[in-house]
Amino acid sequence: MDFISLSVSVHWLLVTGIGIRVIMKRPEAGVALAWMLLVAVVPYGGALVYLLIGERRIDPRREREIKALQQDYRRLFDTAREQGITDVDWLSHSPAAKQLDTLGGNLVGSHAVGGSAFQLKSDTAEVLATLASEIDAAKTSVLMEFYIWAEGGAADTVLEALIKAAGRGVSCRVLVDAIGARPWWKGDQPARLRAAGVEVRPALPVGLFRSFVGRTDLRLHRKIVVIDGEIAWTGSMNLVDPRFFKADAGVGEWVDAMVRVEGPIVGPLAAIAIGDWRLETNEPISDLVKSAGLRLNPARGTTDMQAIPSGPGQSVDGLLQMMLALIAAAREELVVTTPYLVPDASLLRALRGAAGRGVAVSIIVPERVDSVLTRYASRSYFEDLLDAGVAIHLYRDGLLHTKSIVADSKMAMFGTANIDMRSIWLNYEDVLFVYDPAFSTELRALQATYIEASDPLLPGDWADRATTERFTENAARLISPLL
C-alpha cells in the first residue's frame, strides 16, 4: 500500500472511530453533525481539534472537587432555609417565579433568597470608581474574579486600591482567567499585586498536559466582586476601562452594566467565587469562608434573587432550562440584550414561539462585534426570528455587552451569560434571576436606552441582502454549534 492510500485509510478509520464516539456521547444533533462534518472534510486536523475541544471533558480531579463544592452549596442553602433567610413570599409573584425557583433548586442546587438590596449601574467609569472606593474602605477581605483584566485608565485605580488594601492587612484574592486575560498576565501588574501581598491566580491555566486530561477552551467567564462579605457586584463588565480596551478592534467602546447588591444574595455569590478559588488552589474551604467573611447576611431590602452558577461539571443544562422557563413565562413582552446571538435550537424555538403566541419580543444586539465568524453565524438566525415577528435592534454606539432578559417587567435574568452555545455549554458563568418588578422595571428602562441608540432591522431590507452574504451566514451557521 502506497503512502497516499495508507493516509486515506487512516483518515477514514479516524472518521469512523470519532463518529462512533460522537454518537455514543449523545450531544445535540446539530453539534454532532457539525463535528462529524469537520472530522470528515479536514483530514487529521479535524480529528485533532475534536480530541482537544470536541467534548465537555474536564480534569477528573476538578470534577470531583466540583461535586464536593455542590454539596457545600446545598448545605449553605439548607442552613439559610432553617434560619428563614431564603423565605420568599411567592404569593406576591406569578406562579412562574416559584416554578423558576424550584427549577434552579432541583437542577443547580441554588434557591432564591429574599430581602436583598440592589443598585443597577450602567456607567463603567462610575462602576470602576465605586469599586476602587469600596476596596479602599474594605476592613477584612476582597474577593474578585474576572474573565478579562486589562491595563489602562480607570481599571488601574482598582489595582492601586487592592495594593493599598493588602498593605493594611486586608485579605485580597484575585482570580482571573488564564486565556481571557492573557495580555494582562504577560504584563507587570500581576507581579505588582503579588509583591504587595495580594493573592493572584490564573483560572483554568492551559498547557500540553492539561489538554490531555481536560478541554483547554473551557473558560471562567464570571465577574464577581465580594467586599467584607457584605457587598457584592456582578454583571457583564470585565475589569477594563472601555476607553482603552480593544480600542483598535473597530467596534467602538464596550457597553456594560453591573449590579451592586447587599443582603442575603451576597452569600451565594461569595460561595461561587470561593468555590472557584478552591478549585485552583486546594485551600481548605473552611479557611476560605473565614478569611472572606462568608456568612448568611440579614435582609437589606425587599428584592428576591436567585444566583445560578453554570458550567461543565456543575450542571448539565441548568442555565439553558432556566432561560427557557423565563422565556416561556412571558405573557406580554420579552426584551433580550446580548452581544453574541448564537442560540441553540431550543432557544431559537422558544423565542419564535413567544412571538408566535403574541408576546412582543425584542432582541438588541450590537451592529458590530469583535468576531467575524460569530457575526456571520449570528446573522444567520435573523431571518428565522424576523419571520416569527421578533423585533431585532442593531445597537450602533459601540459593542453592547450587557447580557439581560426582562419578562413583562416582572422577572429578569442578569449576569455574565450570552445567548450563545459557548455560554450555555462551555463557559463557567454566574447569572442572577430576579423576581422583583422594581429591578425588572429599572433594567427594562436601561434596555430602552439601548433601543433608542439602535436601528431597527426591517424584514424587507434584510431580505434584500446579497446572495454572497446569505451564503457566508449559512456557512458560518453550520459550525455555530462549535463556537
Coordinates of C-alpha atoms in Angstrom, one line a residue:
M1 CA 0.0 0.0 0.0
D2 CA 1.5 3.4 -1.0
F3 CA 1.6 6.4 1.3
I4 CA -1.4 8.2 -0.1
S5 CA -3.6 5.1 0.2
L6 CA -2.4 4.5 3.7
S7 CA -3.1 8.1 4.7
V8 CA -6.6 7.9 3.2
S9 CA -7.3 4.6 5.1
V10 CA -6.1 6.1 8.4
H11 CA -8.2 9.2 7.8
W12 CA -11.4 7.2 7.3
L13 CA -10.6 5.0 10.3
L14 CA -10.4 8.2 12.3
V15 CA -13.7 9.4 10.8
T16 CA -15.4 6.2 11.7
G17 CA -13.9 5.9 15.2
I18 CA -14.7 9.5 16.1
G19 CA -18.1 9.2 14.5
I20 CA -18.9 6.3 16.8
R21 CA -17.6 8.2 19.8
V22 CA -19.7 11.3 18.9
I23 CA -22.8 9.1 18.6
M24 CA -22.2 7.4 22.0
K25 CA -21.6 10.8 23.7
R26 CA -25.1 11.9 22.5
P27 CA -24.5 15.6 22.1
E28 CA -27.2 17.8 20.4
A29 CA -27.8 16.6 16.9
G30 CA -26.5 19.8 15.3
V31 CA -23.4 19.7 17.4
A32 CA -22.8 16.0 16.5
L33 CA -23.3 16.6 12.8
A34 CA -21.0 19.7 12.8
W35 CA -18.2 17.7 14.4
M36 CA -18.6 14.7 12.1
L37 CA -18.5 17.0 9.1
L38 CA -15.4 18.8 10.3
V39 CA -13.6 15.5 11.0
A40 CA -14.6 14.2 7.6
V41 CA -13.6 17.2 5.5
V42 CA -10.4 18.2 7.3
P43 CA -8.1 15.2 7.3
Y44 CA -6.3 14.6 10.6
G45 CA -6.8 18.3 11.6
G46 CA -10.5 17.8 12.2
A47 CA -9.8 14.7 14.3
L48 CA -7.2 16.6 16.4
V49 CA -9.5 19.5 17.0
Y50 CA -12.2 17.2 18.1
L51 CA -10.0 15.3 20.5
L52 CA -8.9 18.6 22.0
I53 CA -12.2 20.5 22.3
G54 CA -14.9 18.3 21.0
E55 CA -16.3 17.1 24.3
R56 CA -17.2 18.8 27.6
R57 CA -14.2 17.0 29.1
I58 CA -12.8 18.3 32.4
D59 CA -10.0 17.1 34.7
P60 CA -11.3 14.2 36.8
R61 CA -9.9 15.9 39.9
R62 CA -11.7 19.1 39.1
E63 CA -14.9 17.1 38.5
R64 CA -14.6 15.5 42.0
E65 CA -13.9 18.9 43.6
I66 CA -17.0 20.5 41.9
K67 CA -19.2 17.7 43.1
A68 CA -17.9 18.3 46.7
L69 CA -18.5 22.1 46.3
Q70 CA -22.1 21.4 45.2
Q71 CA -22.7 19.6 48.5
D72 CA -21.3 22.6 50.3
Y73 CA -23.7 24.9 48.4
R74 CA -26.6 22.7 49.3
R75 CA -25.6 22.7 53.0
L76 CA -25.4 26.5 52.8
F77 CA -28.9 26.8 51.5
D78 CA -30.2 24.2 53.9
T79 CA -28.8 26.4 56.8
A80 CA -30.2 29.5 55.2
R81 CA -33.6 27.8 54.9
E82 CA -33.5 26.8 58.6
Q83 CA -32.8 30.4 59.6
G84 CA -35.5 31.7 57.3
I85 CA -33.1 33.7 55.1
T86 CA -34.4 32.0 51.9
D87 CA -38.0 32.8 52.8
V88 CA -39.7 34.4 49.8
D89 CA -43.4 35.4 49.7
W90 CA -44.2 33.6 46.5
L91 CA -47.8 34.7 46.7
S92 CA -46.6 38.2 45.7
H93 CA -45.2 36.8 42.5
S94 CA -46.6 35.0 39.5
P95 CA -46.7 31.2 39.7
A96 CA -43.9 31.1 37.0
A97 CA -41.5 32.7 39.5
K98 CA -41.9 30.0 42.0
Q99 CA -41.5 27.4 39.3
L100 CA -38.2 29.0 38.2
D101 CA -37.0 28.9 41.8
T102 CA -37.9 25.2 42.0
L103 CA -36.2 24.5 38.7
G104 CA -33.0 26.2 39.8
G105 CA -33.1 24.4 43.1
N106 CA -33.6 21.0 41.5
L107 CA -31.1 21.3 38.7
V108 CA -28.4 23.5 40.2
G109 CA -29.0 23.3 43.9
S110 CA -29.5 27.1 44.3
H111 CA -32.7 28.6 45.5
A112 CA -33.9 32.2 45.7
V113 CA -33.2 34.3 48.8
G114 CA -35.4 37.2 49.9
G115 CA -34.5 40.6 51.3
S116 CA -31.6 41.9 49.2
A117 CA -31.0 45.5 48.0
F118 CA -29.6 46.4 44.6
Q119 CA -28.2 49.3 42.6
L120 CA -28.1 48.9 38.9
K121 CA -25.1 50.7 37.3
S122 CA -24.5 51.3 33.6
D123 CA -21.7 53.8 33.7
T124 CA -18.4 51.9 33.6
A125 CA -16.4 54.9 34.9
E126 CA -18.8 55.1 37.9
V127 CA -18.5 51.3 38.5
L128 CA -14.7 51.4 38.5
A129 CA -14.6 54.4 40.7
T130 CA -17.1 52.9 43.2
L131 CA -15.2 49.6 43.2
A132 CA -11.9 51.4 44.0
S133 CA -13.6 53.4 46.7
E134 CA -15.2 50.3 48.4
I135 CA -11.9 48.4 48.2
D136 CA -10.3 51.4 49.9
A137 CA -12.8 51.1 52.6
A138 CA -12.5 47.3 53.0
K139 CA -11.8 46.1 56.5
T140 CA -11.3 42.3 56.2
S141 CA -11.5 40.9 52.7
V142 CA -11.7 41.4 49.0
L143 CA -12.6 38.5 46.7
M144 CA -12.6 39.1 42.9
E145 CA -12.9 37.0 39.8
F146 CA -13.0 38.2 36.2
Y147 CA -12.7 36.8 32.7
I148 CA -10.6 39.8 31.4
W149 CA -8.4 42.3 33.2
A150 CA -6.7 44.9 31.0
E151 CA -4.3 47.7 31.9
G152 CA -5.1 51.3 31.4
G153 CA -7.4 54.1 32.6
A154 CA -9.7 53.7 35.5
A155 CA -9.0 50.0 35.7
D156 CA -5.7 50.9 37.2
T157 CA -7.4 52.7 40.1
V158 CA -8.8 49.4 41.2
L159 CA -5.4 47.8 41.1
E160 CA -4.0 50.6 43.3
A161 CA -6.8 50.2 45.7
L162 CA -6.1 46.4 46.0
I163 CA -2.4 47.1 46.7
K164 CA -3.3 49.6 49.4
A165 CA -5.9 47.2 50.9
A166 CA -3.4 44.4 51.1
G167 CA -0.9 46.8 52.7
R168 CA -3.2 47.5 55.6
G169 CA -3.8 43.8 56.2
V170 CA -7.0 43.1 54.2
S171 CA -7.1 39.6 52.8
C172 CA -7.2 40.1 49.0
R173 CA -7.7 37.2 46.5
V174 CA -7.9 37.8 42.7
L175 CA -8.8 35.1 40.2
V176 CA -8.5 36.0 36.5
D177 CA -9.0 33.7 33.5
A178 CA -5.7 32.5 32.0
I179 CA -6.8 32.9 28.4
G180 CA -9.3 35.8 28.6
A181 CA -6.7 38.0 30.3
R182 CA -3.6 36.6 28.5
P183 CA -2.1 40.0 27.7
W184 CA -2.6 41.1 31.3
W185 CA -0.8 38.0 32.6
K186 CA 2.2 38.9 30.4
G187 CA 2.4 42.4 31.9
D188 CA 3.8 43.6 35.2
Q189 CA 0.6 44.1 37.1
P190 CA 0.2 40.6 38.4
A191 CA 3.7 40.8 39.9
R192 CA 2.9 44.2 41.5
L193 CA -0.1 42.7 43.1
R194 CA 1.8 39.7 44.4
A195 CA 4.6 41.9 45.7
A196 CA 2.0 43.9 47.7
G197 CA 0.6 40.8 49.3
V198 CA -2.5 40.2 47.0
E199 CA -3.0 36.6 46.2
V200 CA -3.4 36.4 42.4
R201 CA -4.1 33.2 40.5
P202 CA -4.9 32.3 36.9
A203 CA -8.1 30.4 36.4
L204 CA -8.1 27.3 34.3
P205 CA -4.4 27.6 33.1
V206 CA -3.6 25.7 29.9
G207 CA -0.7 23.5 28.9
L208 CA 0.2 20.4 27.0
F209 CA -0.5 18.0 29.8
R210 CA -3.8 19.7 30.7
S211 CA -5.0 19.3 27.1
F212 CA -4.9 15.5 27.6
V213 CA -6.9 15.5 30.9
G214 CA -9.5 18.2 30.0
R215 CA -10.5 20.7 27.4
T216 CA -8.5 23.9 27.4
D217 CA -11.2 26.2 26.0
L218 CA -13.5 25.8 29.0
R219 CA -13.2 29.3 30.4
L220 CA -14.1 31.2 33.6
H221 CA -16.4 33.8 32.3
R222 CA -17.7 35.0 35.6
K223 CA -17.4 38.6 37.0
I224 CA -17.8 38.7 40.8
V225 CA -16.5 41.1 43.5
V226 CA -17.2 40.5 47.2
I227 CA -16.1 43.0 49.8
D228 CA -16.0 42.2 53.5
G229 CA -18.7 39.6 52.9
E230 CA -21.3 42.4 52.9
I231 CA -21.2 43.9 49.4
A232 CA -21.2 42.0 46.0
W233 CA -21.0 43.0 42.4
T234 CA -21.8 41.0 39.3
G235 CA -22.8 41.7 35.7
S236 CA -21.3 41.8 32.2
M237 CA -18.3 44.1 32.8
N238 CA -14.7 42.9 32.8
L239 CA -12.1 44.8 34.8
V240 CA -11.3 47.1 31.9
D241 CA -11.7 50.7 31.0
P242 CA -13.6 50.7 27.7
R243 CA -11.8 53.9 26.5
F244 CA -8.6 51.8 26.4
F245 CA -9.8 48.2 25.9
K246 CA -9.5 46.9 22.3
A247 CA -9.5 50.4 21.0
D248 CA -8.3 49.2 17.6
A249 CA -10.9 46.5 17.1
G250 CA -13.2 48.7 15.1
V251 CA -16.3 48.0 17.2
G252 CA -16.4 51.1 19.4
E253 CA -16.3 51.1 23.2
W254 CA -17.8 48.1 25.1
V255 CA -21.1 49.0 26.8
D256 CA -21.8 47.1 30.0
A257 CA -23.9 47.0 33.2
M258 CA -23.3 45.8 36.7
V259 CA -25.4 45.3 39.8
R260 CA -24.3 46.1 43.3
V261 CA -26.1 44.0 45.9
E262 CA -26.3 43.8 49.7
G263 CA -28.2 41.3 51.9
P264 CA -28.7 37.6 51.6
I265 CA -27.8 37.3 47.9
V266 CA -24.2 38.2 48.8
G267 CA -23.7 34.8 50.4
P268 CA -24.4 32.7 47.2
L269 CA -22.3 35.0 45.0
A270 CA -19.4 34.7 47.5
A271 CA -19.8 31.0 47.6
I272 CA -19.5 30.8 43.8
A273 CA -16.3 32.9 43.9
I274 CA -14.8 31.0 46.9
G275 CA -15.6 27.7 45.1
D276 CA -13.7 28.8 42.0
W277 CA -10.7 29.9 44.2
R278 CA -10.8 26.5 45.9
L279 CA -10.7 24.6 42.6
E280 CA -7.5 26.4 41.6
T281 CA -5.7 26.4 45.0
N282 CA -6.9 23.4 47.0
E283 CA -7.1 25.7 50.1
P284 CA -9.5 24.3 52.8
I285 CA -12.9 25.6 52.3
S286 CA -13.3 26.5 56.0
D287 CA -10.2 28.8 55.8
L288 CA -11.6 30.5 52.7
V289 CA -15.0 31.0 54.2
K290 CA -13.5 32.5 57.4
S291 CA -11.0 34.8 55.7
A292 CA -13.5 36.0 53.1
G293 CA -16.1 36.7 55.7
L294 CA -18.7 34.5 54.1
R295 CA -21.9 34.4 56.2
L296 CA -25.6 34.5 55.9
N297 CA -26.4 38.2 55.7
P298 CA -29.5 39.7 57.1
A299 CA -32.1 41.4 55.0
R300 CA -31.1 44.8 53.5
G301 CA -34.0 45.3 51.1
T302 CA -37.0 43.7 49.5
T303 CA -35.7 42.1 46.3
D304 CA -35.8 38.3 45.8
M305 CA -32.9 36.9 43.8
Q306 CA -31.5 33.6 42.8
A307 CA -27.9 33.1 41.9
I308 CA -27.4 30.4 39.2
P309 CA -23.8 29.2 38.6
S310 CA -23.3 27.1 35.4
G311 CA -20.5 25.3 33.6
P312 CA -19.1 21.8 32.8
G313 CA -19.3 19.6 35.8
Q314 CA -21.7 21.9 37.7
S315 CA -24.9 21.3 35.7
V316 CA -25.9 19.5 32.5
D317 CA -28.3 22.2 31.2
G318 CA -29.5 24.1 34.3
L319 CA -28.8 27.6 32.8
L320 CA -30.5 26.7 29.5
Q321 CA -33.5 25.3 31.3
M322 CA -33.8 28.5 33.4
M323 CA -33.6 30.7 30.2
L324 CA -36.3 28.6 28.5
A325 CA -38.5 28.8 31.5
L326 CA -38.1 32.6 31.7
I327 CA -38.9 33.0 28.0
A328 CA -42.0 30.7 28.4
A329 CA -43.2 32.8 31.4
A330 CA -43.5 36.0 29.3
R331 CA -47.1 36.9 28.5
E332 CA -46.9 40.4 27.1
E333 CA -43.3 41.5 26.5
L334 CA -39.8 39.9 26.3
V335 CA -36.7 42.0 25.8
V336 CA -33.3 40.5 25.4
T337 CA -29.8 42.0 25.1
T338 CA -26.8 40.0 24.2
P339 CA -23.5 40.8 22.4
Y340 CA -23.4 37.3 20.8
L341 CA -26.6 35.8 19.5
V342 CA -25.9 32.2 18.5
P343 CA -28.8 30.3 20.1
D344 CA -29.2 26.5 20.2
A345 CA -32.3 25.0 18.6
S346 CA -34.3 25.1 21.8
L347 CA -33.7 28.8 22.5
L348 CA -34.4 29.7 18.9
R349 CA -37.8 27.8 19.0
A350 CA -38.6 29.4 22.4
L351 CA -38.1 32.9 21.1
R352 CA -40.0 32.2 17.9
G353 CA -42.8 30.5 20.0
A354 CA -43.1 33.5 22.3
A355 CA -43.5 35.9 19.4
G356 CA -46.0 33.4 17.8
R357 CA -48.2 33.4 20.9
G358 CA -48.4 37.2 20.8
V359 CA -45.6 38.3 23.1
A360 CA -43.8 41.4 21.9
V361 CA -40.3 40.0 21.6
S362 CA -37.3 42.4 21.1
I363 CA -33.7 41.4 20.8
I364 CA -31.0 44.1 21.0
V365 CA -27.5 43.1 19.6
P366 CA -24.5 45.2 18.6
E367 CA -24.2 46.3 15.0
R368 CA -20.6 45.2 15.1
V369 CA -18.9 42.5 17.2
D370 CA -15.2 41.6 17.6
S371 CA -15.5 38.2 16.0
V372 CA -16.1 37.9 12.3
L373 CA -17.2 34.3 12.5
T374 CA -19.7 34.9 15.3
R375 CA -21.1 38.0 13.5
Y376 CA -22.0 35.9 10.4
A377 CA -23.2 33.0 12.4
S378 CA -25.4 35.3 14.5
R379 CA -26.9 37.0 11.4
S380 CA -27.9 33.6 10.0
Y381 CA -30.6 33.5 12.7
F382 CA -32.1 36.9 12.0
E383 CA -34.4 35.6 9.2
D384 CA -35.9 32.9 11.4
L385 CA -36.6 35.4 14.1
L386 CA -37.9 38.2 11.9
D387 CA -40.3 35.7 10.1
A388 CA -41.8 34.9 13.5
G389 CA -42.4 38.6 14.4
V390 CA -39.4 39.2 16.6
A391 CA -38.1 42.7 16.5
I392 CA -34.3 43.0 16.1
H393 CA -32.5 46.2 17.0
L394 CA -28.9 46.8 15.9
Y395 CA -27.1 48.9 18.6
R396 CA -24.8 51.4 16.9
D397 CA -23.0 53.2 19.8
G398 CA -20.4 50.5 20.5
L399 CA -20.2 46.8 21.4
L400 CA -23.3 46.3 23.5
H401 CA -22.0 43.7 26.1
T402 CA -24.9 43.7 28.6
K403 CA -26.5 40.3 29.0
S404 CA -30.1 40.5 30.1
I405 CA -33.7 39.2 29.7
V406 CA -36.7 41.0 31.1
A407 CA -40.1 39.3 31.0
D408 CA -43.2 41.5 31.4
S409 CA -41.2 44.0 33.6
K410 CA -41.7 41.5 36.5
M411 CA -38.9 38.9 36.2
A412 CA -35.4 39.3 34.8
M413 CA -32.1 37.5 34.1
F414 CA -28.9 39.5 34.5
G415 CA -25.3 38.4 34.6
T416 CA -22.5 37.0 32.5
A417 CA -24.1 34.6 30.1
N418 CA -24.6 35.4 26.4
I419 CA -27.4 33.9 24.3
D420 CA -24.9 31.6 22.6
M421 CA -23.9 28.0 22.9
R422 CA -20.5 28.8 24.4
S423 CA -22.1 30.4 27.4
I424 CA -24.7 27.7 27.8
W425 CA -22.4 24.7 27.4
L426 CA -18.7 25.6 27.8
N427 CA -18.1 28.7 30.0
Y428 CA -18.4 28.9 33.7
E429 CA -21.0 31.7 34.2
D430 CA -22.9 33.3 37.0
V431 CA -26.4 34.7 36.5
L432 CA -29.0 36.3 38.7
F433 CA -32.6 35.5 38.2
V434 CA -34.5 38.4 39.8
Y435 CA -38.1 38.3 40.9
D436 CA -38.9 41.9 41.5
P437 CA -40.9 44.5 39.5
A438 CA -38.6 47.3 40.7
F439 CA -35.4 45.7 39.4
S440 CA -37.1 44.5 36.2
T441 CA -38.6 47.9 35.5
E442 CA -35.2 49.6 36.1
L443 CA -33.4 47.1 33.8
R444 CA -36.2 47.5 31.2
A445 CA -35.6 51.3 31.3
L446 CA -31.9 50.6 30.6
Q447 CA -32.8 48.3 27.7
A448 CA -35.0 51.2 26.4
T449 CA -31.9 53.4 26.2
Y450 CA -30.2 50.7 24.1
I451 CA -33.2 50.6 21.7
E452 CA -33.0 54.3 21.3
A453 CA -29.4 54.0 20.3
S454 CA -30.2 51.2 17.8
D455 CA -31.5 50.9 14.2
P456 CA -34.4 48.5 13.7
L457 CA -33.7 45.7 11.3
L458 CA -36.5 45.8 8.8
P459 CA -37.6 42.4 7.3
G460 CA -37.8 43.8 3.8
D461 CA -34.3 45.3 3.9
W462 CA -32.9 42.1 5.4
A463 CA -34.4 40.0 2.6
D464 CA -32.7 42.2 0.0
R465 CA -29.1 41.4 1.2
A466 CA -26.7 39.9 -1.3
T467 CA -26.6 36.2 -2.1
T468 CA -23.0 36.1 -1.1
E469 CA -23.9 37.4 2.4
R470 CA -26.6 34.8 2.7
F471 CA -24.2 32.0 1.8
T472 CA -21.5 33.2 4.2
E473 CA -24.0 33.5 7.0
N474 CA -25.4 30.0 6.4
A475 CA -21.9 28.5 6.1
A476 CA -21.0 30.1 9.4
R477 CA -24.2 28.7 10.9
L478 CA -23.1 25.1 10.1
I479 CA -20.2 25.4 12.6
S480 CA -22.2 27.6 15.1
P481 CA -22.5 24.6 17.4
L482 CA -18.7 24.7 17.8
L483 CA -18.5 28.4 18.6

